[in-house]
Amino acid sequence: MLASTRRREIMHRLVTDGYVEAKAIADELGVDASTIRRDLDALEREGQAQRTHGGARPTPGATAKLPYTMKEGERLTEKAAIGQAAADRVRDGQTVILDSGSTTYEVARALHNHTGLTVITNDLRIAKYIAETPGMRLLVTGGELLGSVFTLVGERAITFLSDYTADWAFLGADAIDAEAGVTNMNTLEVPLKRAMITAAAHAVVVADSSKFGRRALAKVAGLDEITNILTDSDLTPTDSRQFGDVVIQAPPTTEG
């Protein structure tokens, strides 16, 4: 299991349970307790966890979100497929809102052959990519930076979005559940995600299959508030059926 995958699971437990015991989660994940202790030490250095004897608890005021460097190497093939499926829906000349995240970054990459697009984003990595792509107009929301995830949040970002309308909004998600809907670990991002949904004619969640069957701390939207969820082909038919027609699985691609 990749370190980033373990740390995502640890963060999920910290948010939902409020505490992680190193030995217990080591047994569940099938790794040495020393490996989990190193993961907890890394999360503490990132300001995401506070070490205790035998485990850790969430750091007060932490973003409760894995730094981008822990996510960017995960499930690249699946994210590229999702990104391409999202880009295939967009037509030249349209306006697209891109939420922050590694999957929405793949959407940005897949849009590079489009012309005349206006792209609105709160993700500085996406903004840099779009700025270097010919034939696109870029609008950046402004707001306060969550440094480790390159994300802008806050009232300024929400106010900015209220002045625009878009054809599409592509949003990331920390967790997706048939009953709880789309949820997020970081409460600071939720109001901005909801503003993106409001601003767009079509709101589409882009999330790889590992996000399904989970619930995070804060609700972003019910399934009836979004147009579709785009995911990869690894989602099982049983899991997919729980969501009806909302979920669309992207065909595999060799890109990215």
PDB file of C-alpha atoms in Angstrom:
ATOM      1  CA  MET A   1       0.000   0.000   0.000  1.00  0.00           C
ATOM      2  CA  LEU A   2       1.316   3.422  -0.957  1.00  0.00           C
ATOM      3  CA  ALA A   3       2.197   5.815   1.857  1.00  0.00           C
ATOM      4  CA  SER A   4      -0.255   8.348   0.411  1.00  0.00           C
ATOM      5  CA  THR A   5      -3.045   5.765   0.524  1.00  0.00           C
ATOM      6  CA  ARG A   6      -2.286   4.886   4.153  1.00  0.00           C
ATOM      7  CA  ARG A   7      -2.181   8.543   5.130  1.00  0.00           C
ATOM      8  CA  ARG A   8      -5.476   9.236   3.394  1.00  0.00           C
ATOM      9  CA  GLU A   9      -7.018   6.408   5.445  1.00  0.00           C
ATOM     10  CA  ILE A  10      -5.442   7.768   8.624  1.00  0.00           C
ATOM     11  CA  MET A  11      -6.821  11.248   7.891  1.00  0.00           C
ATOM     12  CA  HIS A  12     -10.259   9.757   7.240  1.00  0.00           C
ATOM     13  CA  ARG A  13     -10.145   8.039  10.646  1.00  0.00           C
ATOM     14  CA  LEU A  14      -8.915  11.189  12.366  1.00  0.00           C
ATOM     15  CA  VAL A  15     -11.804  13.205  10.966  1.00  0.00           C
ATOM     16  CA  THR A  16     -14.535  10.631  11.564  1.00  0.00           C
ATOM     17  CA  ASP A  17     -13.342   9.114  14.846  1.00  0.00           C
ATOM     18  CA  GLY A  18     -11.279  11.935  16.354  1.00  0.00           C
ATOM     19  CA  TYR A  19      -8.412   9.584  17.216  1.00  0.00           C
ATOM     20  CA  VAL A  20      -6.174   6.957  15.616  1.00  0.00           C
ATOM     21  CA  GLU A  21      -4.434   4.179  17.534  1.00  0.00           C
ATOM     22  CA  ALA A  22      -1.230   3.214  15.715  1.00  0.00           C
ATOM     23  CA  LYS A  23      -1.345  -0.504  16.522  1.00  0.00           C
ATOM     24  CA  ALA A  24      -5.034  -0.916  15.658  1.00  0.00           C
ATOM     25  CA  ILE A  25      -4.794   0.723  12.253  1.00  0.00           C
ATOM     26  CA  ALA A  26      -1.516  -1.091  11.537  1.00  0.00           C
ATOM     27  CA  ASP A  27      -3.306  -4.409  12.100  1.00  0.00           C
ATOM     28  CA  GLU A  28      -6.198  -3.351   9.856  1.00  0.00           C
ATOM     29  CA  LEU A  29      -3.913  -2.234   7.033  1.00  0.00           C
ATOM     30  CA  GLY A  30      -1.520  -5.143   7.379  1.00  0.00           C
ATOM     31  CA  VAL A  31       1.635  -3.109   8.056  1.00  0.00           C
ATOM     32  CA  ASP A  32       4.041  -2.729  10.947  1.00  0.00           C
ATOM     33  CA  ALA A  33       3.128  -0.314  13.712  1.00  0.00           C
ATOM     34  CA  SER A  34       6.444   1.426  13.054  1.00  0.00           C
ATOM     35  CA  THR A  35       5.229   2.232   9.522  1.00  0.00           C
ATOM     36  CA  ILE A  36       2.072   3.841  10.893  1.00  0.00           C
ATOM     37  CA  ARG A  37       4.124   5.789  13.432  1.00  0.00           C
ATOM     38  CA  ARG A  38       6.204   7.207  10.566  1.00  0.00           C
ATOM     39  CA  ASP A  39       2.984   8.137   8.757  1.00  0.00           C
ATOM     40  CA  LEU A  40       1.718   9.900  11.880  1.00  0.00           C
ATOM     41  CA  ASP A  41       5.025  11.729  12.246  1.00  0.00           C
ATOM     42  CA  ALA A  42       4.757  12.897   8.625  1.00  0.00           C
ATOM     43  CA  LEU A  43       1.194  14.109   9.138  1.00  0.00           C
ATOM     44  CA  GLU A  44       2.272  15.929  12.282  1.00  0.00           C
ATOM     45  CA  ARG A  45       5.018  17.727  10.331  1.00  0.00           C
ATOM     46  CA  GLU A  46       2.366  18.762   7.807  1.00  0.00           C
ATOM     47  CA  GLY A  47       0.225  20.145  10.626  1.00  0.00           C
ATOM     48  CA  GLN A  48      -2.549  17.605  10.048  1.00  0.00           C
ATOM     49  CA  ALA A  49      -2.185  15.469  13.193  1.00  0.00           C
ATOM     50  CA  GLN A  50      -1.116  15.810  16.800  1.00  0.00           C
ATOM     51  CA  ARG A  51       0.843  12.839  18.122  1.00  0.00           C
ATOM     52  CA  THR A  52      -0.230  11.202  21.362  1.00  0.00           C
ATOM     53  CA  HIS A  53       1.049   8.184  23.236  1.00  0.00           C
ATOM     54  CA  GLY A  54       0.255   5.267  20.943  1.00  0.00           C
ATOM     55  CA  GLY A  55      -1.522   7.249  18.265  1.00  0.00           C
ATOM     56  CA  ALA A  56      -2.698  10.690  17.160  1.00  0.00           C
ATOM     57  CA  ARG A  57      -5.624  13.101  17.150  1.00  0.00           C
ATOM     58  CA  PRO A  58      -6.474  15.859  14.654  1.00  0.00           C
ATOM     59  CA  THR A  59      -4.569  19.106  15.065  1.00  0.00           C
ATOM     60  CA  PRO A  60      -6.972  21.868  16.176  1.00  0.00           C
ATOM     61  CA  GLY A  61      -7.621  24.122  13.197  1.00  0.00           C
ATOM     62  CA  ALA A  62      -5.926  21.798  10.698  1.00  0.00           C
ATOM     63  CA  THR A  63      -7.260  21.696   7.159  1.00  0.00           C
ATOM     64  CA  ALA A  64      -8.057  17.978   7.501  1.00  0.00           C
ATOM     65  CA  LYS A  65      -6.927  17.478   3.922  1.00  0.00           C
ATOM     66  CA  LEU A  66      -3.901  15.665   2.586  1.00  0.00           C
ATOM     67  CA  PRO A  67      -1.219  17.901   1.088  1.00  0.00           C
ATOM     68  CA  TYR A  68      -1.172  17.798  -2.700  1.00  0.00           C
ATOM     69  CA  THR A  69       2.247  16.140  -2.732  1.00  0.00           C
ATOM     70  CA  MET A  70       0.672  13.081  -1.093  1.00  0.00           C
ATOM     71  CA  LYS A  71      -2.085  12.817  -3.722  1.00  0.00           C
ATOM     72  CA  GLU A  72      -0.529  13.744  -7.044  1.00  0.00           C
ATOM     73  CA  GLY A  73       0.955  10.290  -7.697  1.00  0.00           C
ATOM     74  CA  GLU A  74      -2.172   8.324  -6.807  1.00  0.00           C
ATOM     75  CA  ARG A  75      -4.340   6.568  -9.429  1.00  0.00           C
ATOM     76  CA  LEU A  76      -3.011   8.650 -12.308  1.00  0.00           C
ATOM     77  CA  THR A  77      -4.443   6.428 -15.048  1.00  0.00           C
ATOM     78  CA  GLU A  78      -7.904   6.527 -13.505  1.00  0.00           C
ATOM     79  CA  LYS A  79      -7.790  10.284 -12.997  1.00  0.00           C
ATOM     80  CA  ALA A  80      -6.656  10.823 -16.588  1.00  0.00           C
ATOM     81  CA  ALA A  81      -9.632   8.783 -17.828  1.00  0.00           C
ATOM     82  CA  ILE A  82     -12.010  10.821 -15.684  1.00  0.00           C
ATOM     83  CA  GLY A  83     -10.418  14.043 -16.882  1.00  0.00           C
ATOM     84  CA  GLN A  84     -10.862  13.070 -20.515  1.00  0.00           C
ATOM     85  CA  ALA A  85     -14.488  12.048 -19.983  1.00  0.00           C
ATOM     86  CA  ALA A  86     -15.148  15.429 -18.371  1.00  0.00           C
ATOM     87  CA  ALA A  87     -13.421  17.360 -21.154  1.00  0.00           C
ATOM     88  CA  ASP A  88     -15.421  15.473 -23.789  1.00  0.00           C
ATOM     89  CA  ARG A  89     -18.582  17.110 -22.428  1.00  0.00           C
ATOM     90  CA  VAL A  90     -17.261  20.640 -22.868  1.00  0.00           C
ATOM     91  CA  ARG A  91     -17.710  22.579 -26.108  1.00  0.00           C
ATOM     92  CA  ASP A  92     -15.429  25.287 -27.471  1.00  0.00           C
ATOM     93  CA  GLY A  93     -16.318  28.749 -26.217  1.00  0.00           C
ATOM     94  CA  GLN A  94     -17.968  27.575 -22.984  1.00  0.00           C
ATOM     95  CA  THR A  95     -17.221  28.670 -19.430  1.00  0.00           C
ATOM     96  CA  VAL A  96     -15.884  26.045 -17.040  1.00  0.00           C
ATOM     97  CA  ILE A  97     -15.368  26.179 -13.273  1.00  0.00           C
ATOM     98  CA  LEU A  98     -12.628  23.872 -11.995  1.00  0.00           C
ATOM     99  CA  ASP A  99     -12.537  23.077  -8.292  1.00  0.00           C
ATOM    100  CA  SER A 100      -9.205  22.368  -6.637  1.00  0.00           C
ATOM    101  CA  GLY A 101      -7.660  18.904  -6.611  1.00  0.00           C
ATOM    102  CA  SER A 102      -5.591  16.342  -8.445  1.00  0.00           C
ATOM    103  CA  THR A 103      -8.548  14.962 -10.437  1.00  0.00           C
ATOM    104  CA  THR A 104      -9.769  18.390 -11.541  1.00  0.00           C
ATOM    105  CA  TYR A 105      -6.176  19.094 -12.580  1.00  0.00           C
ATOM    106  CA  GLU A 106      -6.527  16.179 -15.001  1.00  0.00           C
ATOM    107  CA  VAL A 107      -9.695  17.804 -16.333  1.00  0.00           C
ATOM    108  CA  ALA A 108      -7.664  20.960 -16.992  1.00  0.00           C
ATOM    109  CA  ARG A 109      -5.035  18.942 -18.834  1.00  0.00           C
ATOM    110  CA  ALA A 110      -7.667  17.250 -20.966  1.00  0.00           C
ATOM    111  CA  LEU A 111      -9.143  20.624 -21.975  1.00  0.00           C
ATOM    112  CA  HIS A 112      -5.936  21.769 -23.677  1.00  0.00           C
ATOM    113  CA  ASN A 113      -7.248  21.131 -27.217  1.00  0.00           C
ATOM    114  CA  HIS A 114     -10.356  23.255 -26.692  1.00  0.00           C
ATOM    115  CA  THR A 115     -10.478  26.833 -27.919  1.00  0.00           C
ATOM    116  CA  GLY A 116     -12.190  29.941 -26.624  1.00  0.00           C
ATOM    117  CA  LEU A 117     -12.790  28.551 -23.148  1.00  0.00           C
ATOM    118  CA  THR A 118     -13.147  30.698 -20.064  1.00  0.00           C
ATOM    119  CA  VAL A 119     -11.827  28.815 -17.038  1.00  0.00           C
ATOM    120  CA  ILE A 120     -12.589  29.886 -13.466  1.00  0.00           C
ATOM    121  CA  THR A 121     -10.632  28.157 -10.709  1.00  0.00           C
ATOM    122  CA  ASN A 122      -9.572  28.393  -7.079  1.00  0.00           C
ATOM    123  CA  ASP A 123      -6.622  26.025  -7.614  1.00  0.00           C
ATOM    124  CA  LEU A 124      -3.243  27.682  -8.174  1.00  0.00           C
ATOM    125  CA  ARG A 125      -1.773  24.664  -9.942  1.00  0.00           C
ATOM    126  CA  ILE A 126      -4.684  24.598 -12.366  1.00  0.00           C
ATOM    127  CA  ALA A 127      -4.397  28.367 -12.809  1.00  0.00           C
ATOM    128  CA  LYS A 128      -0.731  28.034 -13.766  1.00  0.00           C
ATOM    129  CA  TYR A 129      -1.507  25.277 -16.255  1.00  0.00           C
ATOM    130  CA  ILE A 130      -4.339  27.227 -17.897  1.00  0.00           C
ATOM    131  CA  ALA A 131      -2.230  30.402 -17.973  1.00  0.00           C
ATOM    132  CA  GLU A 132       0.346  28.520 -20.046  1.00  0.00           C
ATOM    133  CA  THR A 133      -2.278  27.056 -22.415  1.00  0.00           C
ATOM    134  CA  PRO A 134      -2.969  29.131 -25.553  1.00  0.00           C
ATOM    135  CA  GLY A 135      -6.506  30.172 -26.426  1.00  0.00           C
ATOM    136  CA  MET A 136      -7.989  30.185 -22.941  1.00  0.00           C
ATOM    137  CA  ARG A 137      -9.245  32.976 -20.714  1.00  0.00           C
ATOM    138  CA  LEU A 138      -8.391  32.522 -17.041  1.00  0.00           C
ATOM    139  CA  LEU A 139     -10.211  33.884 -13.989  1.00  0.00           C
ATOM    140  CA  VAL A 140      -8.863  33.106 -10.498  1.00  0.00           C
ATOM    141  CA  THR A 141     -11.221  33.422  -7.555  1.00  0.00           C
ATOM    142  CA  GLY A 142      -8.948  35.079  -5.051  1.00  0.00           C
ATOM    143  CA  GLY A 143      -9.295  34.329  -1.351  1.00  0.00           C
ATOM    144  CA  GLU A 144      -7.076  32.850   1.334  1.00  0.00           C
ATOM    145  CA  LEU A 145      -4.540  30.164   0.414  1.00  0.00           C
ATOM    146  CA  LEU A 146      -4.537  26.705   1.956  1.00  0.00           C
ATOM    147  CA  GLY A 147      -0.870  26.317   1.154  1.00  0.00           C
ATOM    148  CA  SER A 148      -0.292  22.563   1.140  1.00  0.00           C
ATOM    149  CA  VAL A 149      -3.186  21.966  -1.253  1.00  0.00           C
ATOM    150  CA  PHE A 150      -2.785  25.095  -3.454  1.00  0.00           C
ATOM    151  CA  THR A 151      -6.423  26.001  -2.798  1.00  0.00           C
ATOM    152  CA  LEU A 152      -8.025  29.444  -2.404  1.00  0.00           C
ATOM    153  CA  VAL A 153     -11.012  29.634  -0.037  1.00  0.00           C
ATOM    154  CA  GLY A 154     -12.998  32.191   1.928  1.00  0.00           C
ATOM    155  CA  GLU A 155     -15.642  34.871   1.510  1.00  0.00           C
ATOM    156  CA  ARG A 156     -13.741  36.701  -1.241  1.00  0.00           C
ATOM    157  CA  ALA A 157     -13.717  33.556  -3.363  1.00  0.00           C
ATOM    158  CA  ILE A 158     -17.428  32.971  -2.767  1.00  0.00           C
ATOM    159  CA  THR A 159     -18.289  36.584  -3.621  1.00  0.00           C
ATOM    160  CA  PHE A 160     -16.192  36.337  -6.768  1.00  0.00           C
ATOM    161  CA  LEU A 161     -18.144  33.327  -7.994  1.00  0.00           C
ATOM    162  CA  SER A 162     -21.482  34.997  -7.313  1.00  0.00           C
ATOM    163  CA  ASP A 163     -20.725  37.460 -10.124  1.00  0.00           C
ATOM    164  CA  TYR A 164     -20.369  34.758 -12.799  1.00  0.00           C
ATOM    165  CA  THR A 165     -22.337  32.021 -14.503  1.00  0.00           C
ATOM    166  CA  ALA A 166     -20.788  28.959 -16.109  1.00  0.00           C
ATOM    167  CA  ASP A 167     -21.782  26.091 -18.362  1.00  0.00           C
ATOM    168  CA  TRP A 168     -19.933  23.517 -16.294  1.00  0.00           C
ATOM    169  CA  ALA A 169     -18.541  23.106 -12.797  1.00  0.00           C
ATOM    170  CA  PHE A 170     -16.273  20.139 -12.171  1.00  0.00           C
ATOM    171  CA  LEU A 171     -15.832  19.474  -8.472  1.00  0.00           C
ATOM    172  CA  GLY A 172     -13.590  17.164  -6.507  1.00  0.00           C
ATOM    173  CA  ALA A 173     -14.802  15.141  -3.530  1.00  0.00           C
ATOM    174  CA  ASP A 174     -13.269  13.470  -0.501  1.00  0.00           C
ATOM    175  CA  ALA A 175     -16.084  10.955  -0.097  1.00  0.00           C
ATOM    176  CA  ILE A 176     -19.276   9.860  -1.873  1.00  0.00           C
ATOM    177  CA  ASP A 177     -22.089   7.868  -0.306  1.00  0.00           C
ATOM    178  CA  ALA A 178     -25.493   6.889  -1.686  1.00  0.00           C
ATOM    179  CA  GLU A 179     -27.255   8.341   1.362  1.00  0.00           C
ATOM    180  CA  ALA A 180     -24.910  11.075   2.609  1.00  0.00           C
ATOM    181  CA  GLY A 181     -24.159  12.371  -0.879  1.00  0.00           C
ATOM    182  CA  VAL A 182     -20.932  14.253  -1.585  1.00  0.00           C
ATOM    183  CA  THR A 183     -18.928  15.073   1.538  1.00  0.00           C
ATOM    184  CA  ASN A 184     -15.636  16.758   2.327  1.00  0.00           C
ATOM    185  CA  MET A 185     -13.074  16.559   5.113  1.00  0.00           C
ATOM    186  CA  ASN A 186     -12.292  20.275   5.097  1.00  0.00           C
ATOM    187  CA  THR A 187     -15.210  22.456   6.176  1.00  0.00           C
ATOM    188  CA  LEU A 188     -13.498  25.585   4.811  1.00  0.00           C
ATOM    189  CA  GLU A 189     -13.982  24.372   1.247  1.00  0.00           C
ATOM    190  CA  VAL A 190     -17.668  23.489   1.477  1.00  0.00           C
ATOM    191  CA  PRO A 191     -19.222  26.964   1.006  1.00  0.00           C
ATOM    192  CA  LEU A 192     -17.063  27.550  -2.068  1.00  0.00           C
ATOM    193  CA  LYS A 193     -17.981  24.197  -3.580  1.00  0.00           C
ATOM    194  CA  ARG A 194     -21.645  25.035  -3.071  1.00  0.00           C
ATOM    195  CA  ALA A 195     -21.103  28.415  -4.743  1.00  0.00           C
ATOM    196  CA  MET A 196     -19.617  26.574  -7.726  1.00  0.00           C
ATOM    197  CA  ILE A 197     -22.692  24.359  -7.949  1.00  0.00           C
ATOM    198  CA  THR A 198     -24.968  27.413  -7.843  1.00  0.00           C
ATOM    199  CA  ALA A 199     -22.999  29.248 -10.540  1.00  0.00           C
ATOM    200  CA  ALA A 200     -23.030  26.424 -13.091  1.00  0.00           C
ATOM    201  CA  ALA A 201     -25.727  25.075 -15.393  1.00  0.00           C
ATOM    202  CA  HIS A 202     -24.243  21.604 -14.928  1.00  0.00           C
ATOM    203  CA  ALA A 203     -22.377  20.538 -11.784  1.00  0.00           C
ATOM    204  CA  VAL A 204     -20.335  17.359 -12.186  1.00  0.00           C
ATOM    205  CA  VAL A 205     -18.318  15.647  -9.456  1.00  0.00           C
ATOM    206  CA  VAL A 206     -15.090  14.028 -10.673  1.00  0.00           C
ATOM    207  CA  ALA A 207     -13.773  11.395  -8.263  1.00  0.00           C
ATOM    208  CA  ASP A 208     -11.958   8.099  -8.573  1.00  0.00           C
ATOM    209  CA  SER A 209     -13.622   4.925  -7.330  1.00  0.00           C
ATOM    210  CA  SER A 210     -11.688   4.861  -4.037  1.00  0.00           C
ATOM    211  CA  LYS A 211     -13.870   7.762  -2.805  1.00  0.00           C
ATOM    212  CA  PHE A 212     -17.106   5.766  -2.978  1.00  0.00           C
ATOM    213  CA  GLY A 213     -18.766   4.162   0.032  1.00  0.00           C
ATOM    214  CA  ARG A 214     -17.278   6.698   2.414  1.00  0.00           C
ATOM    215  CA  ARG A 215     -18.513   9.658   4.418  1.00  0.00           C
ATOM    216  CA  ALA A 216     -16.417  12.646   5.417  1.00  0.00           C
ATOM    217  CA  LEU A 217     -17.094  15.349   7.979  1.00  0.00           C
ATOM    218  CA  ALA A 218     -19.021  17.993   6.041  1.00  0.00           C
ATOM    219  CA  LYS A 219     -21.798  17.655   3.483  1.00  0.00           C
ATOM    220  CA  VAL A 220     -21.242  19.399   0.153  1.00  0.00           C
ATOM    221  CA  ALA A 221     -24.334  18.331  -1.769  1.00  0.00           C
ATOM    222  CA  GLY A 222     -26.997  15.693  -2.062  1.00  0.00           C
ATOM    223  CA  LEU A 223     -27.033  13.537  -5.157  1.00  0.00           C
ATOM    224  CA  ASP A 224     -30.100  15.416  -6.379  1.00  0.00           C
ATOM    225  CA  GLU A 225     -28.105  18.663  -6.456  1.00  0.00           C
ATOM    226  CA  ILE A 226     -25.538  17.530  -9.003  1.00  0.00           C
ATOM    227  CA  THR A 227     -25.808  16.545 -12.642  1.00  0.00           C
ATOM    228  CA  ASN A 228     -23.481  13.544 -12.622  1.00  0.00           C
ATOM    229  CA  ILE A 229     -20.568  11.879 -10.903  1.00  0.00           C
ATOM    230  CA  LEU A 230     -17.764  10.876 -13.249  1.00  0.00           C
ATOM    231  CA  THR A 231     -15.572   8.055 -11.966  1.00  0.00           C
ATOM    232  CA  ASP A 232     -13.289   5.355 -13.303  1.00  0.00           C
ATOM    233  CA  SER A 233     -14.090   1.864 -14.551  1.00  0.00           C
ATOM    234  CA  ASP A 234     -12.954   0.201 -11.297  1.00  0.00           C
ATOM    235  CA  LEU A 235     -16.207   0.964  -9.494  1.00  0.00           C
ATOM    236  CA  THR A 236     -18.028  -2.333  -9.115  1.00  0.00           C
ATOM    237  CA  PRO A 237     -21.484  -2.788 -10.705  1.00  0.00           C
ATOM    238  CA  THR A 238     -22.949  -3.366  -7.233  1.00  0.00           C
ATOM    239  CA  ASP A 239     -21.582  -0.061  -5.931  1.00  0.00           C
ATOM    240  CA  SER A 240     -22.562   1.780  -9.087  1.00  0.00           C
ATOM    241  CA  ARG A 241     -26.182   0.584  -8.933  1.00  0.00           C
ATOM    242  CA  GLN A 242     -26.663   2.326  -5.570  1.00  0.00           C
ATOM    243  CA  PHE A 243     -26.413   5.665  -7.374  1.00  0.00           C
ATOM    244  CA  GLY A 244     -28.735   4.977 -10.286  1.00  0.00           C
ATOM    245  CA  ASP A 245     -28.082   7.066 -13.376  1.00  0.00           C
ATOM    246  CA  VAL A 246     -26.056   9.712 -11.537  1.00  0.00           C
ATOM    247  CA  VAL A 247     -22.778   7.810 -11.822  1.00  0.00           C
ATOM    248  CA  ILE A 248     -21.017   7.561 -15.176  1.00  0.00           C
ATOM    249  CA  GLN A 249     -17.873   5.457 -15.470  1.00  0.00           C
ATOM    250  CA  ALA A 250     -15.155   6.727 -17.763  1.00  0.00           C
ATOM    251  CA  PRO A 251     -13.597   4.215 -20.169  1.00  0.00           C
ATOM    252  CA  PRO A 252      -9.907   3.461 -19.536  1.00  0.00           C
ATOM    253  CA  THR A 253      -7.336   5.579 -21.328  1.00  0.00           C
ATOM    254  CA  THR A 254      -3.584   5.356 -21.668  1.00  0.00           C
ATOM    255  CA  GLU A 255      -3.166   9.130 -21.338  1.00  0.00           C
ATOM    256  CA  GLY A 256      -1.662  10.768 -18.233  1.00  0.00           C
TER     257      GLY A 256
END
